[in-house]
Coordinates of C-alpha atoms in Angstrom, one line a residue:
X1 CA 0.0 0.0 0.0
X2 CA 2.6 2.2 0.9
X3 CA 4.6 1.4 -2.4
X4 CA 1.6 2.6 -4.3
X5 CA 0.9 6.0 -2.3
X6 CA 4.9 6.6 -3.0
X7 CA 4.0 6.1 -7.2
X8 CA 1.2 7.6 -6.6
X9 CA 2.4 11.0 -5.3
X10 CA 5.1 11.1 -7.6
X11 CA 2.8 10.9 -10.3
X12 CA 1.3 14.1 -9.0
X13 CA 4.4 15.6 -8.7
X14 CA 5.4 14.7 -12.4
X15 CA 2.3 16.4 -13.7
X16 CA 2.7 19.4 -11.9
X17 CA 6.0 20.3 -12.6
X18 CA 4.8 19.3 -16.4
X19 CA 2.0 22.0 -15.7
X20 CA 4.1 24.6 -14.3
X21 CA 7.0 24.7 -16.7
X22 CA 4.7 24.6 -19.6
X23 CA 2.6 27.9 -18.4
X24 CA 5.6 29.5 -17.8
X25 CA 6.7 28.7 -21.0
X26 CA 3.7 29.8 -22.7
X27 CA 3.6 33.2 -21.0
X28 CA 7.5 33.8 -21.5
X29 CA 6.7 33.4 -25.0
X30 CA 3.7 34.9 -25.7
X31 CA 3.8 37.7 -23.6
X32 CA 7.9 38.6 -22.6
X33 CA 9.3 37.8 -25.7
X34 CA 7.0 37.6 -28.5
X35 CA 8.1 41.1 -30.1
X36 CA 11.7 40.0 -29.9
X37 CA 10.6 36.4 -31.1
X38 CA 8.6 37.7 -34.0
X39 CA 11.6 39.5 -35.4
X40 CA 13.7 36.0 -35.0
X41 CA 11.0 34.4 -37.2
X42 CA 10.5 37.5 -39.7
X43 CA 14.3 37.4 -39.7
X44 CA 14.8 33.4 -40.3
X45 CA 11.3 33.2 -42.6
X46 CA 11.8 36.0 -44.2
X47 CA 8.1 37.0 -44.6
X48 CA 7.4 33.3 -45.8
X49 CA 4.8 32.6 -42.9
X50 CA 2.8 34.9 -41.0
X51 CA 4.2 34.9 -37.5
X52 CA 1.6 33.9 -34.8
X53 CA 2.9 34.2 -31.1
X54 CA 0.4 32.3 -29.7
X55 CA 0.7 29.3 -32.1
X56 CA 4.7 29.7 -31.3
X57 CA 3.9 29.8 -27.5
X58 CA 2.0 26.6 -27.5
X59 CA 4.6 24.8 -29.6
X60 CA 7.6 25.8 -27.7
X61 CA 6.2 25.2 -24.2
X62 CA 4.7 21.4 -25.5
X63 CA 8.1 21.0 -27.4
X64 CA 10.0 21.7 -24.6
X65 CA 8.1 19.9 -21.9
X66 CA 7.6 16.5 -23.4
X67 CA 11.5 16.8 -24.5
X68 CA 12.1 17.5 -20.2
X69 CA 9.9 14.5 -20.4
X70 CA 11.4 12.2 -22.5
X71 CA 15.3 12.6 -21.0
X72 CA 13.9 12.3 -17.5
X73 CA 13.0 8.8 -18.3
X74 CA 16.7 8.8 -18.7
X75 CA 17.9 10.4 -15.9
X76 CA 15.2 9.5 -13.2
X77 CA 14.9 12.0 -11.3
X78 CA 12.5 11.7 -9.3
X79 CA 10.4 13.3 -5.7
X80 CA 11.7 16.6 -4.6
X81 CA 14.4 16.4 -7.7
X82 CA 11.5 16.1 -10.0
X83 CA 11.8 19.9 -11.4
X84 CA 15.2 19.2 -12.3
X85 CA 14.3 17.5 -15.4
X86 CA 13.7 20.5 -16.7
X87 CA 16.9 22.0 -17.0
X88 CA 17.8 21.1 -20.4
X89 CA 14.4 22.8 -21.3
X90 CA 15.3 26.0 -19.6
X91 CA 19.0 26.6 -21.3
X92 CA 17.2 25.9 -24.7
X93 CA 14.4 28.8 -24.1
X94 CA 16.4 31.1 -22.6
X95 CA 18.9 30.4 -25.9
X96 CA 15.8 30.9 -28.2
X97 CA 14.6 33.5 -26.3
X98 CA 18.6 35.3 -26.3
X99 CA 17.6 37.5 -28.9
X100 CA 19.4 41.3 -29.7
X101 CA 21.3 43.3 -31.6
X102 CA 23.9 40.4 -33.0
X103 CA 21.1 38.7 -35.0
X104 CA 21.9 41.8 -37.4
X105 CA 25.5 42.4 -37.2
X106 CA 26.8 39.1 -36.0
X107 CA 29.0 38.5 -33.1
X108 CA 26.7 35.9 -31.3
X109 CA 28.5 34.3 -28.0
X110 CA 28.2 30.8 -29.4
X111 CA 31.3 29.9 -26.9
X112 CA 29.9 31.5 -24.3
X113 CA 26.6 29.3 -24.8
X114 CA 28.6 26.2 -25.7
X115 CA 30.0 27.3 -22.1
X116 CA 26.2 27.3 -20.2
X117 CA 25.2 24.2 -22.2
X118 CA 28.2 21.8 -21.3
X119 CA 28.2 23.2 -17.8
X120 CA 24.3 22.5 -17.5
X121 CA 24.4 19.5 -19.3
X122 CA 27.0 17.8 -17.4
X123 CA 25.6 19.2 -13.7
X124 CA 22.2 17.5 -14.9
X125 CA 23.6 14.0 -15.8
X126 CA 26.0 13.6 -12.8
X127 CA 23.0 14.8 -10.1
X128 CA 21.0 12.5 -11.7
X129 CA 23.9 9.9 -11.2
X130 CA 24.7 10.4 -7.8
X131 CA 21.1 11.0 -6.9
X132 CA 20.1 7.3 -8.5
X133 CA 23.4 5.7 -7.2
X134 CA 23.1 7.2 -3.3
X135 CA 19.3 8.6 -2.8
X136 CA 16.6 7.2 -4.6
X137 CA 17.1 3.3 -4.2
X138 CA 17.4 3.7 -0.2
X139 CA 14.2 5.6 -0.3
X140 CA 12.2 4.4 -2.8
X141 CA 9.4 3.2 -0.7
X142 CA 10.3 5.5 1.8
X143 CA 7.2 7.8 2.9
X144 CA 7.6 11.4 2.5
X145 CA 5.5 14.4 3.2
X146 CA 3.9 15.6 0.1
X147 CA 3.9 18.9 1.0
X148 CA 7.6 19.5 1.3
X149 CA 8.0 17.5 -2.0
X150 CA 5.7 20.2 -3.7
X151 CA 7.7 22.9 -1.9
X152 CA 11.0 22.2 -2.9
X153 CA 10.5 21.4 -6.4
X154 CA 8.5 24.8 -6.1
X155 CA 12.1 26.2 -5.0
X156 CA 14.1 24.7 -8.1
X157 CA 11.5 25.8 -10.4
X158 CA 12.3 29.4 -9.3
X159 CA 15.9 28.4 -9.4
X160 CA 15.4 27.6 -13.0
X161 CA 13.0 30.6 -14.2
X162 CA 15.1 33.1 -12.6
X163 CA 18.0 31.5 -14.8
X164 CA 15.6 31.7 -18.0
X165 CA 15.1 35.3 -17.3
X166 CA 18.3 35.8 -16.7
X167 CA 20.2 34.2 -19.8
X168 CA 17.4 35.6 -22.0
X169 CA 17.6 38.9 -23.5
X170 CA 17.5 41.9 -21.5
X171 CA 18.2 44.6 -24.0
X172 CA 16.1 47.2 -23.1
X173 CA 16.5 49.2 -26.1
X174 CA 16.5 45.8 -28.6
X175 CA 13.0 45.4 -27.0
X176 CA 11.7 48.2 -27.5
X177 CA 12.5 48.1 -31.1
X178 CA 11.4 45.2 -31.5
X179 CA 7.7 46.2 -29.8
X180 CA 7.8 49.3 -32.5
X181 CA 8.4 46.7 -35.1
X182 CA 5.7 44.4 -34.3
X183 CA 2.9 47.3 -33.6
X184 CA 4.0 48.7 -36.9
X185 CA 3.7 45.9 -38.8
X186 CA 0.4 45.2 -37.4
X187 CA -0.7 48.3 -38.5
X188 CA -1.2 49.7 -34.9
X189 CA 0.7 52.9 -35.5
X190 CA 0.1 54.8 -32.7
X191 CA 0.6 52.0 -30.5
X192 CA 4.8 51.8 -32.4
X193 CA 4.8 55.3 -32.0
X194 CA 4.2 54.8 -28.4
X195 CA 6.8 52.3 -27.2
X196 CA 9.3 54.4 -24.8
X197 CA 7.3 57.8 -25.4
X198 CA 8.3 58.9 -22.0
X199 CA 11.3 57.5 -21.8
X200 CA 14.4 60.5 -22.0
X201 CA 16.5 57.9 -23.9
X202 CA 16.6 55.9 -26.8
X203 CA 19.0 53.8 -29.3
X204 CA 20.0 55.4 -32.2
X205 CA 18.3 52.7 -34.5
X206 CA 15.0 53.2 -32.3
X207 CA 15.0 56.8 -33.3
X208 CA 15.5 56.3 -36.9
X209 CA 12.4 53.8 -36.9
X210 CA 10.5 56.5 -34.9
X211 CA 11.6 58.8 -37.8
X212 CA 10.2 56.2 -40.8
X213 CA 7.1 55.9 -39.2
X214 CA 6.3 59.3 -39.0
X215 CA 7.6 60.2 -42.6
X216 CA 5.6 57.4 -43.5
X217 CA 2.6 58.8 -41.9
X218 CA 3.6 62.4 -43.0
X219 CA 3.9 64.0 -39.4
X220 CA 8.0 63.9 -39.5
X221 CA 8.2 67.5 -39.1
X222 CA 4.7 67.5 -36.3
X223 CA 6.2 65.0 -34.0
X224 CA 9.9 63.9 -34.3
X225 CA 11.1 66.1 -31.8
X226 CA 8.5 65.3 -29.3
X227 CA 11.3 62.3 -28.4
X228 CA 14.7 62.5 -27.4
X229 CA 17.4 63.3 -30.1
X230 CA 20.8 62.2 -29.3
X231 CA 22.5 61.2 -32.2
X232 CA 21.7 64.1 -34.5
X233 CA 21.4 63.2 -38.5
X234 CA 22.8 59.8 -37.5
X235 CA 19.6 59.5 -35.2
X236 CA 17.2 60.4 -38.7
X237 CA 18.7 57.6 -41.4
X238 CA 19.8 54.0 -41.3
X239 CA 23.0 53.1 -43.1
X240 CA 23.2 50.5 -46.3
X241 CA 23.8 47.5 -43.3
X242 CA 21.0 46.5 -41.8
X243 CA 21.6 47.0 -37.4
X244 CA 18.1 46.8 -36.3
X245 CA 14.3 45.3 -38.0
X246 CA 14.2 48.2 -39.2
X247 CA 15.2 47.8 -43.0
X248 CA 17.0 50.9 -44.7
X249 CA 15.5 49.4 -47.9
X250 CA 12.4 50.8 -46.6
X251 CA 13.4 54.0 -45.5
X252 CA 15.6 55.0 -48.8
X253 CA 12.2 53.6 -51.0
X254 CA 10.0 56.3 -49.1
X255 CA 12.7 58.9 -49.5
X256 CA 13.3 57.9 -53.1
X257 CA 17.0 57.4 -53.4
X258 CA 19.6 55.8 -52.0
X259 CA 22.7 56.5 -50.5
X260 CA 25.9 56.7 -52.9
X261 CA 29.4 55.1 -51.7
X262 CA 31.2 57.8 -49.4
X263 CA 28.4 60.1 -49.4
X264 CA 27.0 61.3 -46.0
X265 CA 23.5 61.9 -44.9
X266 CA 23.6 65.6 -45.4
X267 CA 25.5 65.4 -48.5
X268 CA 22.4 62.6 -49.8
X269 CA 19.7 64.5 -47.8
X270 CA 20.7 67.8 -49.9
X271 CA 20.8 66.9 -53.2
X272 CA 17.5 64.3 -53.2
X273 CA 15.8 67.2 -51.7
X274 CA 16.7 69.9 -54.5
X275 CA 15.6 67.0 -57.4
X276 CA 12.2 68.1 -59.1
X277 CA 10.8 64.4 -58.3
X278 CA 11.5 64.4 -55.0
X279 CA 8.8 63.1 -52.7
X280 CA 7.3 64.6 -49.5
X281 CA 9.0 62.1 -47.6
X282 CA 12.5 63.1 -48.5
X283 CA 11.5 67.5 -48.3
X284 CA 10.7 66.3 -44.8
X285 CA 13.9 63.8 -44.2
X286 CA 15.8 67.4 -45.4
X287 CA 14.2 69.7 -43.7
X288 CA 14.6 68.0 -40.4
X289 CA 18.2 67.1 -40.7
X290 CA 19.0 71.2 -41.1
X291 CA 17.2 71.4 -37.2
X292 CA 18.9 68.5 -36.1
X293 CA 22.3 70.6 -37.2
X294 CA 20.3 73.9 -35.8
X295 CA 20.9 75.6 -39.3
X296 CA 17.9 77.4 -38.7
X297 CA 18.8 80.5 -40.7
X298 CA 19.3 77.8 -44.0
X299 CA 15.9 75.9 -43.0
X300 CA 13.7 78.8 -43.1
X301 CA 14.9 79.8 -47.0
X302 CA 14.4 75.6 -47.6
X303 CA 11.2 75.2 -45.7
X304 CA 10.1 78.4 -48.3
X305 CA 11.2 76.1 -51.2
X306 CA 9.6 73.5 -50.3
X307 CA 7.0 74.2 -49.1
X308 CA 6.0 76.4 -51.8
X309 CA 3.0 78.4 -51.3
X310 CA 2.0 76.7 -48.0
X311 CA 1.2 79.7 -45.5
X312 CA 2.8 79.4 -42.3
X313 CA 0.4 78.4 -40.3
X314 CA -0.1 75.3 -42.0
X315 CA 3.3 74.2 -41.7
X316 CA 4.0 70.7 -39.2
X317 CA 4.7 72.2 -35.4
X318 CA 8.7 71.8 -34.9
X319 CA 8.8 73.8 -38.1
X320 CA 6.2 76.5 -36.9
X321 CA 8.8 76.5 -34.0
X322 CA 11.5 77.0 -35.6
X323 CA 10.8 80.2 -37.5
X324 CA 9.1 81.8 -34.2
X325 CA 12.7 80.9 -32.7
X326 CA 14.1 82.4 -35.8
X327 CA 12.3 85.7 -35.9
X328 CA 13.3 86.1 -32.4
X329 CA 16.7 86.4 -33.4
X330 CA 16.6 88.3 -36.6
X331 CA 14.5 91.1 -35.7
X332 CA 14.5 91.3 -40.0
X333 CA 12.7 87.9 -40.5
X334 CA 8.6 89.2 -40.3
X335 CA 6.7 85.7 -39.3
X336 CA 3.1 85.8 -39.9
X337 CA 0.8 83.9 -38.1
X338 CA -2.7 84.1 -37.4
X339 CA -2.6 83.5 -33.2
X340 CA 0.1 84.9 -30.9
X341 CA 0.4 81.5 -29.1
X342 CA 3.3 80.3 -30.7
X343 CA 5.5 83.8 -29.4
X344 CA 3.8 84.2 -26.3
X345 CA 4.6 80.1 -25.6
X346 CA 8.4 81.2 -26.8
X347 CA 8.5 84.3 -24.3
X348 CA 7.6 81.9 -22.0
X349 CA 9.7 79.7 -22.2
X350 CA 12.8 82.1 -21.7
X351 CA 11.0 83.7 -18.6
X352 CA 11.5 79.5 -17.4
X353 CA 15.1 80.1 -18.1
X354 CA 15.6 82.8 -16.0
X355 CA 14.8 80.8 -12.6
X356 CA 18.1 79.8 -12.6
X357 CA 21.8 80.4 -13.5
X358 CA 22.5 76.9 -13.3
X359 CA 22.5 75.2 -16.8
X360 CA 21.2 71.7 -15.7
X361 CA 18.9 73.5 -13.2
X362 CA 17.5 75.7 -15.9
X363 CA 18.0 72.5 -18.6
X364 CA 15.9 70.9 -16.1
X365 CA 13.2 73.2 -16.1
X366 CA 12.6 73.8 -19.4
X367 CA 12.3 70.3 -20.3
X368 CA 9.5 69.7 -18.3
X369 CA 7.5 71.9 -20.1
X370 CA 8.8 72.3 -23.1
X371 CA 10.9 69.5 -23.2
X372 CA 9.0 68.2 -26.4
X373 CA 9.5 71.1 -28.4
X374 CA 12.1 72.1 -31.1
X375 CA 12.8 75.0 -28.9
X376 CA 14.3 72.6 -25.8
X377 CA 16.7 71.0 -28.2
X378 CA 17.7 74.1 -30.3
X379 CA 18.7 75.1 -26.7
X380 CA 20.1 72.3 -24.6
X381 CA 20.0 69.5 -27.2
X382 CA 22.9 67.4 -28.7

C-alpha cells in the first residue's frame, strides 16, 4: 500500500511540474518575448509565414516539456528532484529567447553558450547519477510528506526561471525596437509610436524607426522632436547594413533614393531634396536634418522652397517652431501667423530660463515643459 501511495504521489508531482513549466513557457513566449521572437522568425522566414505568437507559444512550451519528459525517463529523477528534469528545457528557451542586436550584425557568444550548455548538461547527468546511485534506491518506498515535495521542487523551479530570465535577452533598447516593429507591422501605428514615449533615452536605431514611421505617416516634421534626439542626423537615417528590423531598404524607398558610396547623410539628404521628383518624404527627411544641425537660418529659406505656397500656419509644429525661434533672433525675419500662441509660448519659455543660473537646473526646467519642443533642443540639445 505504501509502495503505491509513494507512485502515486510522484505521479502528482510529475504532472505538476509538467504543468508549471509549460505555463511558464507559454507566458515567456507569448507575452515577454514575442516582439523580440517575431523579429527571430521575420528574420529566419523571411516573410514566408505569418508569425503567430500564440501558435509559437503553444509549440515551444509542448516541445519543450515533453522533451524534459522524455530525457527524464533517462535520468530518473524523481520526488523533490523532479523539477530538475527540466533544466535542459530551460538553457534551450532562454537560448531561443537570447535574442538582440547580434542577429543583425553578427558576433553571437556561441562559446559563451557552448559554455552554459556543457556546464548545464553535465551538472544535470552527474546529479542525476549520484542521486540514483546514493538517494533514490534507499528511499524508494520510503514515505515522504507531500507537501515538502511540492515545496522544494516549487524552489528549483524558481531556481530555473530566474535563470531563464536571466540568460534571456535583457536589452532594453532591442526590446523596444522590437515592440515598434511588431505594432508597426500590425498596422497599430500609434501604439509603435508609443513604445518608450516617455522615456528620456533611446538607441539610435530606435530613433530612426520612430523617424520612418512618422515620414511614412507624413507628421515627421509635427512629432519627431516630441522624443529624445541624441544622435543628431545619424539618429534620422539608417545606413546600407542593416543594425536593427528596421530595413533601410524601406526608408531610402520612401525617400526615393539611395545613399551613394562615401556620401553622408547631409550630403544625400541635400541633393535628393533639391531633385524636381523628389517626394514629401525626402522634403521632410531634409528639412529636419537642417534642425537637427540647428541651421535654422538655411531651413527657413528651404522650408520656403519647399513648401512652396504653403502659409505658415499650415506648416508641421517643430517647423512653426523653428521660425518663431528664428524671428526672435533676426529682428529682419517678419513671421506671420494668425494666433500669438506660438510667441507668447516662446516668451515663455525664456521667462522658465531665468529661474536659474544653473545650466542643468535651468536644462531641467525647461524640459519639463517644453521639453517636447524644437525649442528645448535648439537650446540644450545634442
Amino acid at each position: 500500500m505504501r509502495n503505491n501511495g509513494v507512485k502515486r504521489l510522484q505521479r502528482v508531482v510529475a504532472y505538476m511540474c509538467a504543468t508549471l513549466f509549460a505555463l511558464f513557457t507559454f507566458f515567456f513566449v507569448s507575452v515577454s518575448q514575442t516582439a523580440q521572437l517575431e523579429v527571430l522568425y521575420d528574420y529566419v522566414a523571411t516573410g514566408k509565414l505569418e508569425y503567430n505568437g500564440n501558435v509559437v507559444a503553444i509549440l515551444t512550451a509542448l516541445a519543450l516539456t515533453l522533451l524534459a519528459v522524455w530525457l527524464n525517463k533517462l535520468a530518473g529523477y524523481r520526488r523533490e528532484w523532479t523539477a530538475m528534469a527540466y533544466l535542459p528545457s530551460a538553457l534551450i528557451l532562454a537560448f531561443v529567447t537570447d535574442i538582440d542586436r547580434s542577429l543583425y550584425t553578427g558576433g553571437c557568444s556561441w562559446w559563451g553558450w557552448s559554455f552554459i550548455f556543457l556546464s548545464g548538461i553535465t551538472g544535470y547527468a552527474f546529479l542525476a547519477f549520484i542521486l540514483r546511485q546514493m538517494l533514490f534506491e534507499k528511499i524508494k518506498n520510503v514515505a515522504m510528506s507531500a507537501n515538502r515535495i511540492i515545496w522544494r521542487n516549487l524552489m528549483i523551479f524558481v531556481f530555473l526561471f530566474l535563470l531563464v530570465g536571466t540568460l534571456s535577452s535583457t536589452e532594453e533598447n532591442f526590446e523596444r525596437e522590437a515592440l515598434l516593429y511588431s505594432h508597426h507591422k500590425a498596422g497599430h501605428v500609434d501604439k509603435a509610436l508609443a513604445v518608450g514615449y516617455k522615456s528620456l533615452t533611446a538607441s539610435k536605431e530606435l530613433t530612426q524607426a520612430r523617424a520612418y514611421i512618422l515620414a511614412e505617416k507624413g507628421e515627421l516634421g509635427e512629432r519627431f522632436f516630441e522624443y529624445p534626439q541624441l544622435y543628431g542626423v545619424e539618429g534620422l537615417l539608417p545606413g546600407n547594413e542593416r543594425t536593427s528590423p528596421l530595413e533601410p531598404d524601406s526608408v531610402y524607398s520612401l525617400i526615393g533614393d539611395t545613399l551613394r558610396a562615401g556620401e553622408d547623410y547631409d550630403a544625400f539628404l541635400y541633393r535628393v531634396a533639391k531633385t524636381d521628383t523628389a517626394t514629401p518624404a525626402a522634403g521632410d527627411y531634409y528639412l529636419v536634418s537642417l534642425l537637427l544641425d540647428k541651421k535654422i537660418e538655411i531651413f527657413k529659406d528651404e522650408v520656403a522652397r519647399i513648401y512652396g505656397d504653403s502659409t505658415a500656419d499650415n506648416l508641421p509644429k517643430h517647423y512653426r517652431e523653428a521660425l518663431v525661434l528664428y524671428s526672435s533672433i533676426d529682428s529682419d525675419y517678419n513671421l506671420s501667423l494668425s494666433s500669438d500662441t506660438l510667441f507668447e509660448a516662446l516668451d515663455s519659455l525664456h521667462r522658465v530660463e531665468m529661474k536659474s543660473d544653473d545650466i542643468v537646473v535651468r536644462s531641467n526646467f525647461v524640459r519639463k515643459e517644453f521639453g517636447r519642443t524644437y525649442w528645448w533642443y535648439f537650446l540644450y540639445g545634442r
